[in-house]
JSON list of C-alpha atoms in Angstrom, two decimals:
[
{"chain": "A", "resi": 61, "resn": "MET", "atom": "CA", "xyz": [115.85, -24.01, -60.47]},
{"chain": "A", "resi": 62, "resn": "ASN", "atom": "CA", "xyz": [115.25, -27.08, -58.33]},
{"chain": "A", "resi": 63, "resn": "GLY", "atom": "CA", "xyz": [114.20, -30.59, -59.32]},
{"chain": "A", "resi": 64, "resn": "SER", "atom": "CA", "xyz": [111.41, -31.23, -61.81]},
{"chain": "A", "resi": 65, "resn": "ASP", "atom": "CA", "xyz": [108.93, -31.44, -58.91]},
{"chain": "A", "resi": 66, "resn": "GLY", "atom": "CA", "xyz": [110.23, -28.22, -57.30]},
{"chain": "A", "resi": 67, "resn": "SER", "atom": "CA", "xyz": [112.29, -30.08, -54.72]},
{"chain": "A", "resi": 68, "resn": "LEU", "atom": "CA", "xyz": [115.81, -29.38, -53.47]},
{"chain": "A", "resi": 69, "resn": "ILE", "atom": "CA", "xyz": [116.82, -32.97, -54.30]},
{"chain": "A", "resi": 70, "resn": "HIS", "atom": "CA", "xyz": [115.10, -35.00, -57.00]},
{"chain": "A", "resi": 71, "resn": "THR", "atom": "CA", "xyz": [115.93, -38.47, -58.29]},
{"chain": "A", "resi": 72, "resn": "GLU", "atom": "CA", "xyz": [114.41, -39.63, -61.57]},
{"chain": "A", "resi": 73, "resn": "ASN", "atom": "CA", "xyz": [114.33, -43.37, -62.35]},
{"chain": "A", "resi": 74, "resn": "VAL", "atom": "CA", "xyz": [117.58, -43.85, -60.47]},
{"chain": "A", "resi": 75, "resn": "THR", "atom": "CA", "xyz": [119.11, -47.32, -60.54]},
{"chain": "A", "resi": 76, "resn": "LYS", "atom": "CA", "xyz": [122.27, -48.49, -58.80]},
{"chain": "A", "resi": 77, "resn": "VAL", "atom": "CA", "xyz": [123.76, -51.85, -59.78]},
{"chain": "A", "resi": 78, "resn": "TYR", "atom": "CA", "xyz": [126.81, -53.23, -58.01]},
{"chain": "A", "resi": 79, "resn": "ASN", "atom": "CA", "xyz": [129.11, -55.67, -59.84]},
{"chain": "A", "resi": 80, "resn": "PRO", "atom": "CA", "xyz": [127.22, -55.36, -63.16]},
{"chain": "A", "resi": 81, "resn": "ARG", "atom": "CA", "xyz": [127.35, -58.31, -65.57]},
{"chain": "A", "resi": 82, "resn": "ARG", "atom": "CA", "xyz": [129.02, -60.50, -62.94]},
{"chain": "A", "resi": 83, "resn": "PRO", "atom": "CA", "xyz": [127.64, -63.53, -61.08]},
{"chain": "A", "resi": 84, "resn": "ASP", "atom": "CA", "xyz": [127.33, -61.45, -57.89]},
{"chain": "A", "resi": 85, "resn": "GLU", "atom": "CA", "xyz": [125.47, -58.57, -59.56]},
{"chain": "A", "resi": 86, "resn": "VAL", "atom": "CA", "xyz": [123.10, -56.77, -57.18]},
{"chain": "A", "resi": 87, "resn": "CYS", "atom": "CA", "xyz": [120.50, -54.16, -58.09]},
{"chain": "A", "resi": 88, "resn": "ALA", "atom": "CA", "xyz": [120.43, -52.14, -54.85]},
{"chain": "A", "resi": 89, "resn": "VAL", "atom": "CA", "xyz": [118.22, -49.31, -56.14]},
{"chain": "A", "resi": 90, "resn": "ASP", "atom": "CA", "xyz": [115.71, -49.99, -58.91]},
{"chain": "A", "resi": 91, "resn": "LYS", "atom": "CA", "xyz": [114.20, -47.07, -60.86]},
{"chain": "A", "resi": 92, "resn": "VAL", "atom": "CA", "xyz": [113.49, -44.86, -57.86]},
{"chain": "A", "resi": 93, "resn": "THR", "atom": "CA", "xyz": [111.92, -41.43, -58.29]},
{"chain": "A", "resi": 94, "resn": "VAL", "atom": "CA", "xyz": [111.72, -39.34, -55.12]},
{"chain": "A", "resi": 95, "resn": "GLY", "atom": "CA", "xyz": [112.01, -35.72, -54.08]},
{"chain": "A", "resi": 96, "resn": "VAL", "atom": "CA", "xyz": [113.18, -33.96, -50.93]},
{"chain": "A", "resi": 97, "resn": "GLY", "atom": "CA", "xyz": [111.89, -30.45, -50.34]},
{"chain": "A", "resi": 98, "resn": "ARG", "atom": "CA", "xyz": [113.98, -27.61, -48.98]},
{"chain": "A", "resi": 99, "resn": "GLY", "atom": "CA", "xyz": [113.73, -27.58, -45.19]},
{"chain": "A", "resi": 100, "resn": "GLU", "atom": "CA", "xyz": [112.17, -31.05, -44.95]},
{"chain": "A", "resi": 101, "resn": "ILE", "atom": "CA", "xyz": [113.15, -33.84, -42.58]},
{"chain": "A", "resi": 102, "resn": "VAL", "atom": "CA", "xyz": [112.76, -37.06, -44.55]},
{"chain": "A", "resi": 103, "resn": "ALA", "atom": "CA", "xyz": [113.33, -40.59, -43.26]},
{"chain": "A", "resi": 104, "resn": "ILE", "atom": "CA", "xyz": [114.12, -43.45, -45.63]},
{"chain": "A", "resi": 105, "resn": "LYS", "atom": "CA", "xyz": [113.10, -46.65, -43.87]},
{"chain": "A", "resi": 106, "resn": "GLY", "atom": "CA", "xyz": [113.35, -50.32, -44.69]},
{"chain": "A", "resi": 107, "resn": "PRO", "atom": "CA", "xyz": [114.84, -53.63, -43.58]},
{"chain": "A", "resi": 108, "resn": "SER", "atom": "CA", "xyz": [118.47, -54.59, -44.18]},
{"chain": "A", "resi": 109, "resn": "GLY", "atom": "CA", "xyz": [119.07, -55.02, -47.91]},
{"chain": "A", "resi": 110, "resn": "SER", "atom": "CA", "xyz": [116.12, -52.81, -48.88]},
{"chain": "A", "resi": 111, "resn": "GLY", "atom": "CA", "xyz": [118.36, -50.27, -50.64]},
{"chain": "A", "resi": 112, "resn": "LYS", "atom": "CA", "xyz": [117.85, -47.38, -48.22]},
{"chain": "A", "resi": 113, "resn": "THR", "atom": "CA", "xyz": [121.56, -46.82, -47.55]},
{"chain": "A", "resi": 114, "resn": "SER", "atom": "CA", "xyz": [122.38, -47.06, -51.27]},
{"chain": "A", "resi": 115, "resn": "LEU", "atom": "CA", "xyz": [119.68, -44.49, -52.05]},
{"chain": "A", "resi": 116, "resn": "LEU", "atom": "CA", "xyz": [121.04, -42.23, -49.30]},
{"chain": "A", "resi": 117, "resn": "SER", "atom": "CA", "xyz": [124.54, -42.53, -50.81]},
{"chain": "A", "resi": 118, "resn": "LEU", "atom": "CA", "xyz": [123.17, -41.50, -54.20]},
{"chain": "A", "resi": 119, "resn": "ILE", "atom": "CA", "xyz": [121.23, -38.56, -52.75]},
{"chain": "A", "resi": 120, "resn": "GLY", "atom": "CA", "xyz": [124.35, -37.43, -50.86]},
{"chain": "A", "resi": 121, "resn": "CYS", "atom": "CA", "xyz": [126.58, -37.61, -53.97]},
{"chain": "A", "resi": 122, "resn": "MET", "atom": "CA", "xyz": [128.72, -40.32, -52.34]},
{"chain": "A", "resi": 123, "resn": "ALA", "atom": "CA", "xyz": [127.98, -42.67, -55.24]},
{"chain": "A", "resi": 124, "resn": "ARG", "atom": "CA", "xyz": [126.98, -42.33, -58.88]},
{"chain": "A", "resi": 125, "resn": "PRO", "atom": "CA", "xyz": [123.88, -43.99, -60.29]},
{"chain": "A", "resi": 126, "resn": "THR", "atom": "CA", "xyz": [124.13, -46.71, -62.91]},
{"chain": "A", "resi": 127, "resn": "SER", "atom": "CA", "xyz": [121.28, -44.93, -64.70]},
{"chain": "A", "resi": 128, "resn": "GLY", "atom": "CA", "xyz": [118.83, -42.13, -64.08]},
{"chain": "A", "resi": 129, "resn": "SER", "atom": "CA", "xyz": [119.36, -38.56, -62.89]},
{"chain": "A", "resi": 130, "resn": "ILE", "atom": "CA", "xyz": [119.93, -36.91, -59.52]},
{"chain": "A", "resi": 131, "resn": "VAL", "atom": "CA", "xyz": [119.25, -33.18, -59.40]},
{"chain": "A", "resi": 132, "resn": "VAL", "atom": "CA", "xyz": [120.57, -31.25, -56.40]},
{"chain": "A", "resi": 133, "resn": "ASP", "atom": "CA", "xyz": [119.54, -27.61, -56.28]},
{"chain": "A", "resi": 134, "resn": "GLY", "atom": "CA", "xyz": [119.08, -27.50, -60.05]},
{"chain": "A", "resi": 135, "resn": "ARG", "atom": "CA", "xyz": [122.20, -29.45, -61.11]},
{"chain": "A", "resi": 136, "resn": "ASP", "atom": "CA", "xyz": [122.22, -33.00, -62.41]},
{"chain": "A", "resi": 137, "resn": "VAL", "atom": "CA", "xyz": [125.09, -34.21, -60.26]},
{"chain": "A", "resi": 138, "resn": "ALA", "atom": "CA", "xyz": [125.28, -37.57, -62.04]},
{"chain": "A", "resi": 139, "resn": "LYS", "atom": "CA", "xyz": [126.75, -35.75, -65.04]},
{"chain": "A", "resi": 140, "resn": "LEU", "atom": "CA", "xyz": [129.41, -33.78, -63.16]},
{"chain": "A", "resi": 141, "resn": "SER", "atom": "CA", "xyz": [133.12, -34.55, -63.24]},
{"chain": "A", "resi": 142, "resn": "GLU", "atom": "CA", "xyz": [134.56, -36.12, -60.11]},
{"chain": "A", "resi": 143, "resn": "GLU", "atom": "CA", "xyz": [136.30, -32.86, -59.18]},
{"chain": "A", "resi": 144, "resn": "VAL", "atom": "CA", "xyz": [133.12, -30.79, -59.44]},
{"chain": "A", "resi": 145, "resn": "LEU", "atom": "CA", "xyz": [131.07, -33.49, -57.70]},
{"chain": "A", "resi": 146, "resn": "THR", "atom": "CA", "xyz": [133.50, -33.44, -54.78]},
{"chain": "A", "resi": 147, "resn": "ARG", "atom": "CA", "xyz": [133.03, -29.67, -54.46]},
{"chain": "A", "resi": 148, "resn": "VAL", "atom": "CA", "xyz": [129.25, -30.03, -54.50]},
{"chain": "A", "resi": 149, "resn": "ARG", "atom": "CA", "xyz": [129.44, -32.77, -51.87]},
{"chain": "A", "resi": 150, "resn": "ARG", "atom": "CA", "xyz": [131.65, -30.67, -49.58]},
{"chain": "A", "resi": 151, "resn": "LYS", "atom": "CA", "xyz": [129.61, -27.50, -49.98]},
{"chain": "A", "resi": 152, "resn": "LYS", "atom": "CA", "xyz": [126.08, -28.89, -49.88]},
{"chain": "A", "resi": 153, "resn": "PHE", "atom": "CA", "xyz": [126.21, -31.93, -47.59]},
{"chain": "A", "resi": 154, "resn": "GLY", "atom": "CA", "xyz": [127.19, -32.83, -44.05]},
{"chain": "A", "resi": 155, "resn": "PHE", "atom": "CA", "xyz": [127.44, -36.55, -43.28]},
{"chain": "A", "resi": 156, "resn": "ILE", "atom": "CA", "xyz": [126.70, -38.43, -40.06]},
{"chain": "A", "resi": 157, "resn": "PHE", "atom": "CA", "xyz": [127.68, -42.10, -40.23]},
{"chain": "A", "resi": 158, "resn": "GLN", "atom": "CA", "xyz": [126.48, -45.11, -38.26]},
{"chain": "A", "resi": 159, "resn": "GLN", "atom": "CA", "xyz": [129.95, -45.82, -36.84]},
{"chain": "A", "resi": 160, "resn": "PHE", "atom": "CA", "xyz": [130.74, -42.08, -36.35]},
{"chain": "A", "resi": 161, "resn": "ASN", "atom": "CA", "xyz": [134.06, -42.61, -38.27]},
{"chain": "A", "resi": 162, "resn": "LEU", "atom": "CA", "xyz": [135.99, -40.48, -35.79]},
{"chain": "A", "resi": 163, "resn": "ILE", "atom": "CA", "xyz": [139.75, -40.86, -35.29]},
{"chain": "A", "resi": 164, "resn": "SER", "atom": "CA", "xyz": [139.97, -41.98, -31.69]},
{"chain": "A", "resi": 165, "resn": "ASP", "atom": "CA", "xyz": [143.49, -40.73, -30.93]},
{"chain": "A", "resi": 166, "resn": "LEU", "atom": "CA", "xyz": [142.88, -37.23, -32.28]},
{"chain": "A", "resi": 167, "resn": "THR", "atom": "CA", "xyz": [141.37, -34.49, -30.16]},
{"chain": "A", "resi": 168, "resn": "VAL", "atom": "CA", "xyz": [137.75, -33.44, -30.52]},
{"chain": "A", "resi": 169, "resn": "ILE", "atom": "CA", "xyz": [138.62, -30.21, -32.31]},
{"chain": "A", "resi": 170, "resn": "ASP", "atom": "CA", "xyz": [141.03, -31.92, -34.71]},
{"chain": "A", "resi": 171, "resn": "ASN", "atom": "CA", "xyz": [138.31, -34.41, -35.67]},
{"chain": "A", "resi": 172, "resn": "VAL", "atom": "CA", "xyz": [135.86, -31.61, -36.29]},
{"chain": "A", "resi": 173, "resn": "MET", "atom": "CA", "xyz": [138.30, -29.69, -38.50]},
{"chain": "A", "resi": 174, "resn": "LEU", "atom": "CA", "xyz": [139.13, -32.66, -40.75]},
{"chain": "A", "resi": 175, "resn": "PRO", "atom": "CA", "xyz": [136.52, -31.88, -43.46]},
{"chain": "A", "resi": 176, "resn": "LEU", "atom": "CA", "xyz": [138.10, -28.42, -43.92]},
{"chain": "A", "resi": 177, "resn": "TYR", "atom": "CA", "xyz": [141.23, -30.02, -45.41]},
{"chain": "A", "resi": 178, "resn": "PRO", "atom": "CA", "xyz": [142.40, -29.40, -48.06]},
{"chain": "A", "resi": 179, "resn": "GLY", "atom": "CA", "xyz": [141.17, -25.86, -48.41]},
{"chain": "A", "resi": 180, "resn": "ASP", "atom": "CA", "xyz": [142.04, -22.19, -48.51]},
{"chain": "A", "resi": 181, "resn": "MET", "atom": "CA", "xyz": [140.92, -21.34, -44.99]},
{"chain": "A", "resi": 182, "resn": "ARG", "atom": "CA", "xyz": [143.59, -20.06, -42.62]},
{"chain": "A", "resi": 183, "resn": "PRO", "atom": "CA", "xyz": [144.29, -22.30, -39.57]},
{"chain": "A", "resi": 184, "resn": "ALA", "atom": "CA", "xyz": [143.07, -19.62, -37.14]},
{"chain": "A", "resi": 185, "resn": "GLU", "atom": "CA", "xyz": [139.77, -19.32, -39.01]},
{"chain": "A", "resi": 186, "resn": "MET", "atom": "CA", "xyz": [139.40, -23.11, -39.12]},
{"chain": "A", "resi": 187, "resn": "ARG", "atom": "CA", "xyz": [139.87, -23.27, -35.37]},
{"chain": "A", "resi": 188, "resn": "ARG", "atom": "CA", "xyz": [137.45, -20.40, -34.75]},
{"chain": "A", "resi": 189, "resn": "ARG", "atom": "CA", "xyz": [134.76, -22.08, -36.84]},
{"chain": "A", "resi": 190, "resn": "ALA", "atom": "CA", "xyz": [135.33, -25.45, -35.14]},
{"chain": "A", "resi": 191, "resn": "GLU", "atom": "CA", "xyz": [135.12, -23.86, -31.68]},
{"chain": "A", "resi": 192, "resn": "ALA", "atom": "CA", "xyz": [131.89, -22.08, -32.59]},
{"chain": "A", "resi": 193, "resn": "THR", "atom": "CA", "xyz": [130.39, -25.34, -33.88]},
{"chain": "A", "resi": 194, "resn": "LEU", "atom": "CA", "xyz": [131.42, -27.25, -30.76]},
{"chain": "A", "resi": 195, "resn": "ASP", "atom": "CA", "xyz": [130.06, -24.49, -28.54]},
{"chain": "A", "resi": 196, "resn": "GLY", "atom": "CA", "xyz": [126.67, -24.82, -30.21]},
{"chain": "A", "resi": 197, "resn": "LEU", "atom": "CA", "xyz": [126.61, -28.50, -29.28]},
{"chain": "A", "resi": 198, "resn": "GLY", "atom": "CA", "xyz": [127.86, -28.04, -25.70]},
{"chain": "A", "resi": 199, "resn": "LEU", "atom": "CA", "xyz": [131.28, -29.54, -26.39]},
{"chain": "A", "resi": 200, "resn": "LEU", "atom": "CA", "xyz": [133.61, -26.55, -26.35]},
{"chain": "A", "resi": 201, "resn": "GLY", "atom": "CA", "xyz": [134.96, -27.49, -22.92]},
{"chain": "A", "resi": 202, "resn": "LYS", "atom": "CA", "xyz": [136.09, -30.86, -24.29]},
{"chain": "A", "resi": 203, "resn": "LYS", "atom": "CA", "xyz": [137.75, -29.61, -27.48]},
{"chain": "A", "resi": 204, "resn": "ALA", "atom": "CA", "xyz": [141.22, -30.78, -26.36]},
{"chain": "A", "resi": 205, "resn": "ARG", "atom": "CA", "xyz": [140.09, -34.21, -25.15]},
{"chain": "A", "resi": 206, "resn": "ARG", "atom": "CA", "xyz": [140.88, -37.26, -27.24]},
{"chain": "A", "resi": 207, "resn": "VAL", "atom": "CA", "xyz": [137.81, -38.82, -28.79]},
{"chain": "A", "resi": 208, "resn": "ARG", "atom": "CA", "xyz": [138.45, -42.25, -27.25]},
{"chain": "A", "resi": 209, "resn": "LYS", "atom": "CA", "xyz": [137.86, -40.74, -23.81]},
{"chain": "A", "resi": 210, "resn": "LEU", "atom": "CA", "xyz": [134.37, -39.51, -24.65]},
{"chain": "A", "resi": 211, "resn": "SER", "atom": "CA", "xyz": [131.03, -41.18, -23.95]},
{"chain": "A", "resi": 212, "resn": "GLY", "atom": "CA", "xyz": [128.91, -42.52, -26.82]},
{"chain": "A", "resi": 213, "resn": "GLY", "atom": "CA", "xyz": [126.63, -39.49, -26.71]},
{"chain": "A", "resi": 214, "resn": "GLU", "atom": "CA", "xyz": [129.58, -37.11, -26.76]},
{"chain": "A", "resi": 215, "resn": "GLN", "atom": "CA", "xyz": [131.08, -38.92, -29.73]},
{"chain": "A", "resi": 216, "resn": "GLN", "atom": "CA", "xyz": [127.76, -38.62, -31.54]},
{"chain": "A", "resi": 217, "resn": "ARG", "atom": "CA", "xyz": [127.79, -34.84, -30.97]},
{"chain": "A", "resi": 218, "resn": "VAL", "atom": "CA", "xyz": [131.40, -34.64, -32.24]},
{"chain": "A", "resi": 219, "resn": "ALA", "atom": "CA", "xyz": [130.24, -36.47, -35.38]},
{"chain": "A", "resi": 220, "resn": "ILE", "atom": "CA", "xyz": [127.42, -33.94, -35.76]},
{"chain": "A", "resi": 221, "resn": "ALA", "atom": "CA", "xyz": [129.86, -31.04, -35.28]},
{"chain": "A", "resi": 222, "resn": "ARG", "atom": "CA", "xyz": [132.11, -32.49, -37.97]},
{"chain": "A", "resi": 223, "resn": "ALA", "atom": "CA", "xyz": [129.09, -32.75, -40.30]},
{"chain": "A", "resi": 224, "resn": "LEU", "atom": "CA", "xyz": [128.29, -29.08, -39.70]},
{"chain": "A", "resi": 225, "resn": "ILE", "atom": "CA", "xyz": [131.79, -27.60, -40.04]},
{"chain": "A", "resi": 226, "resn": "ASN", "atom": "CA", "xyz": [131.44, -26.77, -43.75]},
{"chain": "A", "resi": 227, "resn": "GLU", "atom": "CA", "xyz": [128.08, -25.08, -43.06]},
{"chain": "A", "resi": 228, "resn": "PRO", "atom": "CA", "xyz": [126.15, -27.46, -45.34]},
{"chain": "A", "resi": 229, "resn": "GLU", "atom": "CA", "xyz": [122.57, -26.97, -46.44]},
{"chain": "A", "resi": 230, "resn": "ILE", "atom": "CA", "xyz": [121.71, -30.68, -46.22]},
{"chain": "A", "resi": 231, "resn": "ILE", "atom": "CA", "xyz": [122.43, -33.14, -43.40]},
{"chain": "A", "resi": 232, "resn": "VAL", "atom": "CA", "xyz": [122.60, -36.80, -44.46]},
{"chain": "A", "resi": 233, "resn": "ALA", "atom": "CA", "xyz": [122.57, -39.45, -41.71]},
{"chain": "A", "resi": 234, "resn": "ASP", "atom": "CA", "xyz": [122.94, -43.22, -42.14]},
{"chain": "A", "resi": 235, "resn": "GLU", "atom": "CA", "xyz": [121.45, -45.28, -39.29]},
{"chain": "A", "resi": 236, "resn": "PRO", "atom": "CA", "xyz": [122.52, -42.59, -36.79]},
{"chain": "A", "resi": 237, "resn": "THR", "atom": "CA", "xyz": [120.85, -44.20, -33.73]},
{"chain": "A", "resi": 238, "resn": "ALA", "atom": "CA", "xyz": [121.91, -47.79, -34.42]},
{"chain": "A", "resi": 239, "resn": "HIS", "atom": "CA", "xyz": [124.32, -47.86, -31.45]},
{"chain": "A", "resi": 240, "resn": "LEU", "atom": "CA", "xyz": [122.53, -45.41, -29.14]},
{"chain": "A", "resi": 241, "resn": "ASP", "atom": "CA", "xyz": [120.10, -46.05, -26.30]},
{"chain": "A", "resi": 242, "resn": "GLN", "atom": "CA", "xyz": [116.73, -44.30, -26.23]},
{"chain": "A", "resi": 243, "resn": "THR", "atom": "CA", "xyz": [117.94, -41.35, -24.16]},
{"chain": "A", "resi": 244, "resn": "LEU", "atom": "CA", "xyz": [120.78, -40.60, -26.58]},
{"chain": "A", "resi": 245, "resn": "SER", "atom": "CA", "xyz": [118.50, -41.21, -29.56]},
{"chain": "A", "resi": 246, "resn": "ASP", "atom": "CA", "xyz": [116.04, -38.66, -28.19]},
{"chain": "A", "resi": 247, "resn": "GLU", "atom": "CA", "xyz": [118.92, -36.21, -27.70]},
{"chain": "A", "resi": 248, "resn": "PHE", "atom": "CA", "xyz": [120.02, -36.77, -31.29]},
{"chain": "A", "resi": 249, "resn": "MET", "atom": "CA", "xyz": [116.53, -36.04, -32.60]},
{"chain": "A", "resi": 250, "resn": "SER", "atom": "CA", "xyz": [116.38, -32.85, -30.52]},
{"chain": "A", "resi": 251, "resn": "ILE", "atom": "CA", "xyz": [119.63, -31.71, -32.15]},
{"chain": "A", "resi": 252, "resn": "LEU", "atom": "CA", "xyz": [118.20, -32.46, -35.60]},
{"chain": "A", "resi": 253, "resn": "GLU", "atom": "CA", "xyz": [115.11, -30.44, -34.73]},
{"chain": "A", "resi": 254, "resn": "ASP", "atom": "CA", "xyz": [117.29, -27.46, -33.78]},
{"chain": "A", "resi": 255, "resn": "LEU", "atom": "CA", "xyz": [119.26, -27.79, -37.03]},
{"chain": "A", "resi": 256, "resn": "ASN", "atom": "CA", "xyz": [116.05, -27.96, -39.03]},
{"chain": "A", "resi": 257, "resn": "ARG", "atom": "CA", "xyz": [114.83, -24.76, -37.35]},
{"chain": "A", "resi": 258, "resn": "GLN", "atom": "CA", "xyz": [118.06, -23.16, -38.59]},
{"chain": "A", "resi": 259, "resn": "GLY", "atom": "CA", "xyz": [117.06, -24.07, -42.15]},
{"chain": "A", "resi": 260, "resn": "LYS", "atom": "CA", "xyz": [118.86, -27.39, -42.63]},
{"chain": "A", "resi": 261, "resn": "THR", "atom": "CA", "xyz": [117.28, -30.08, -44.79]},
{"chain": "A", "resi": 262, "resn": "VAL", "atom": "CA", "xyz": [117.71, -33.54, -43.23]},
{"chain": "A", "resi": 263, "resn": "VAL", "atom": "CA", "xyz": [117.64, -36.98, -44.90]},
{"chain": "A", "resi": 264, "resn": "ILE", "atom": "CA", "xyz": [118.01, -40.07, -42.70]},
{"chain": "A", "resi": 265, "resn": "SER", "atom": "CA", "xyz": [118.18, -43.76, -43.55]},
{"chain": "A", "resi": 266, "resn": "THR", "atom": "CA", "xyz": [116.94, -45.93, -40.70]},
{"chain": "A", "resi": 267, "resn": "HIS", "atom": "CA", "xyz": [115.11, -49.02, -39.56]},
{"chain": "A", "resi": 268, "resn": "ASP", "atom": "CA", "xyz": [114.51, -47.43, -36.14]},
{"chain": "A", "resi": 269, "resn": "ALA", "atom": "CA", "xyz": [110.84, -46.61, -35.47]},
{"chain": "A", "resi": 270, "resn": "LEU", "atom": "CA", "xyz": [111.96, -44.00, -32.94]},
{"chain": "A", "resi": 271, "resn": "ILE", "atom": "CA", "xyz": [113.20, -41.98, -35.91]},
{"chain": "A", "resi": 272, "resn": "TYR", "atom": "CA", "xyz": [110.67, -42.58, -38.67]},
{"chain": "A", "resi": 273, "resn": "GLU", "atom": "CA", "xyz": [107.70, -42.24, -36.29]},
{"chain": "A", "resi": 274, "resn": "HIS", "atom": "CA", "xyz": [109.15, -39.17, -34.58]},
{"chain": "A", "resi": 275, "resn": "ARG", "atom": "CA", "xyz": [107.01, -36.02, -34.62]},
{"chain": "A", "resi": 276, "resn": "ILE", "atom": "CA", "xyz": [109.71, -33.94, -36.37]},
{"chain": "A", "resi": 277, "resn": "VAL", "atom": "CA", "xyz": [109.85, -36.19, -39.45]},
{"chain": "A", "resi": 278, "resn": "ASP", "atom": "CA", "xyz": [107.85, -34.60, -42.28]},
{"chain": "A", "resi": 279, "resn": "ARG", "atom": "CA", "xyz": [107.77, -37.60, -44.59]},
{"chain": "A", "resi": 280, "resn": "VAL", "atom": "CA", "xyz": [108.74, -41.26, -44.70]},
{"chain": "A", "resi": 281, "resn": "ILE", "atom": "CA", "xyz": [109.99, -43.07, -47.82]},
{"chain": "A", "resi": 282, "resn": "ALA", "atom": "CA", "xyz": [109.59, -46.82, -47.34]},
{"chain": "A", "resi": 283, "resn": "MET", "atom": "CA", "xyz": [111.82, -49.14, -49.37]},
{"chain": "A", "resi": 284, "resn": "ARG", "atom": "CA", "xyz": [111.94, -52.85, -50.05]},
{"chain": "A", "resi": 285, "resn": "ASP", "atom": "CA", "xyz": [114.01, -54.78, -52.59]},
{"chain": "A", "resi": 286, "resn": "GLY", "atom": "CA", "xyz": [115.44, -51.58, -54.03]},
{"chain": "A", "resi": 287, "resn": "ARG", "atom": "CA", "xyz": [112.08, -49.94, -54.74]},
{"chain": "A", "resi": 288, "resn": "VAL", "atom": "CA", "xyz": [109.92, -47.36, -53.00]},
{"chain": "A", "resi": 289, "resn": "GLU", "atom": "CA", "xyz": [106.90, -48.95, -51.35]},
{"chain": "A", "resi": 290, "resn": "ASP", "atom": "CA", "xyz": [105.16, -45.88, -50.05]},
{"chain": "A", "resi": 291, "resn": "GLY", "atom": "CA", "xyz": [105.60, -42.22, -49.23]},
{"chain": "A", "resi": 292, "resn": "THR", "atom": "CA", "xyz": [103.55, -40.64, -46.47]},
{"chain": "A", "resi": 293, "resn": "THR", "atom": "CA", "xyz": [103.28, -37.18, -44.96]}
]
């Protein structure tokens, strides 16, 4: 079973409050109900402070809601123990961050294999999977190069490879084009289109019109002051 609206991901009256009952209390997400269908590409847009990144963190099981429910593929993840939630996060989601979060002095392949630790996979199998993932993104020839020696576009593709290494069903990206020029942003969207054709569901938070107005985006969720303003197809 999926969410109550038949979606792969469904939030119901989700609220996220930081620093509750303190002078600096902030309600980042305020009673938000949204759904993401299997195989959709959904963009969450809004200005800084709108709550889009907080909502993305909740959808991706990186944070727990203060109240409300988050159903991912039929399971209310807000009620899971931390251990089980971590397993769901590793199995279901691949994350692409604004700053890439790569370790600059490690090689490309070592960065890509990081999400496989700790685990039961043998080192040879880990390496084989990482090489196959890099090959699909045109980076196999640079697997032994240190990340700090790569261009911005190459680092972005390493970050994508790392997000794919656990073969997730859902790709979650937070402001992925914030530090890219238009050429690299277009390349990024082409990669997302290929991943979507392979069956991946994609959720992106962004304030970049190049993303939320892109032809491959199925739906836009607009946020302001922690609430959903509009949802369009």
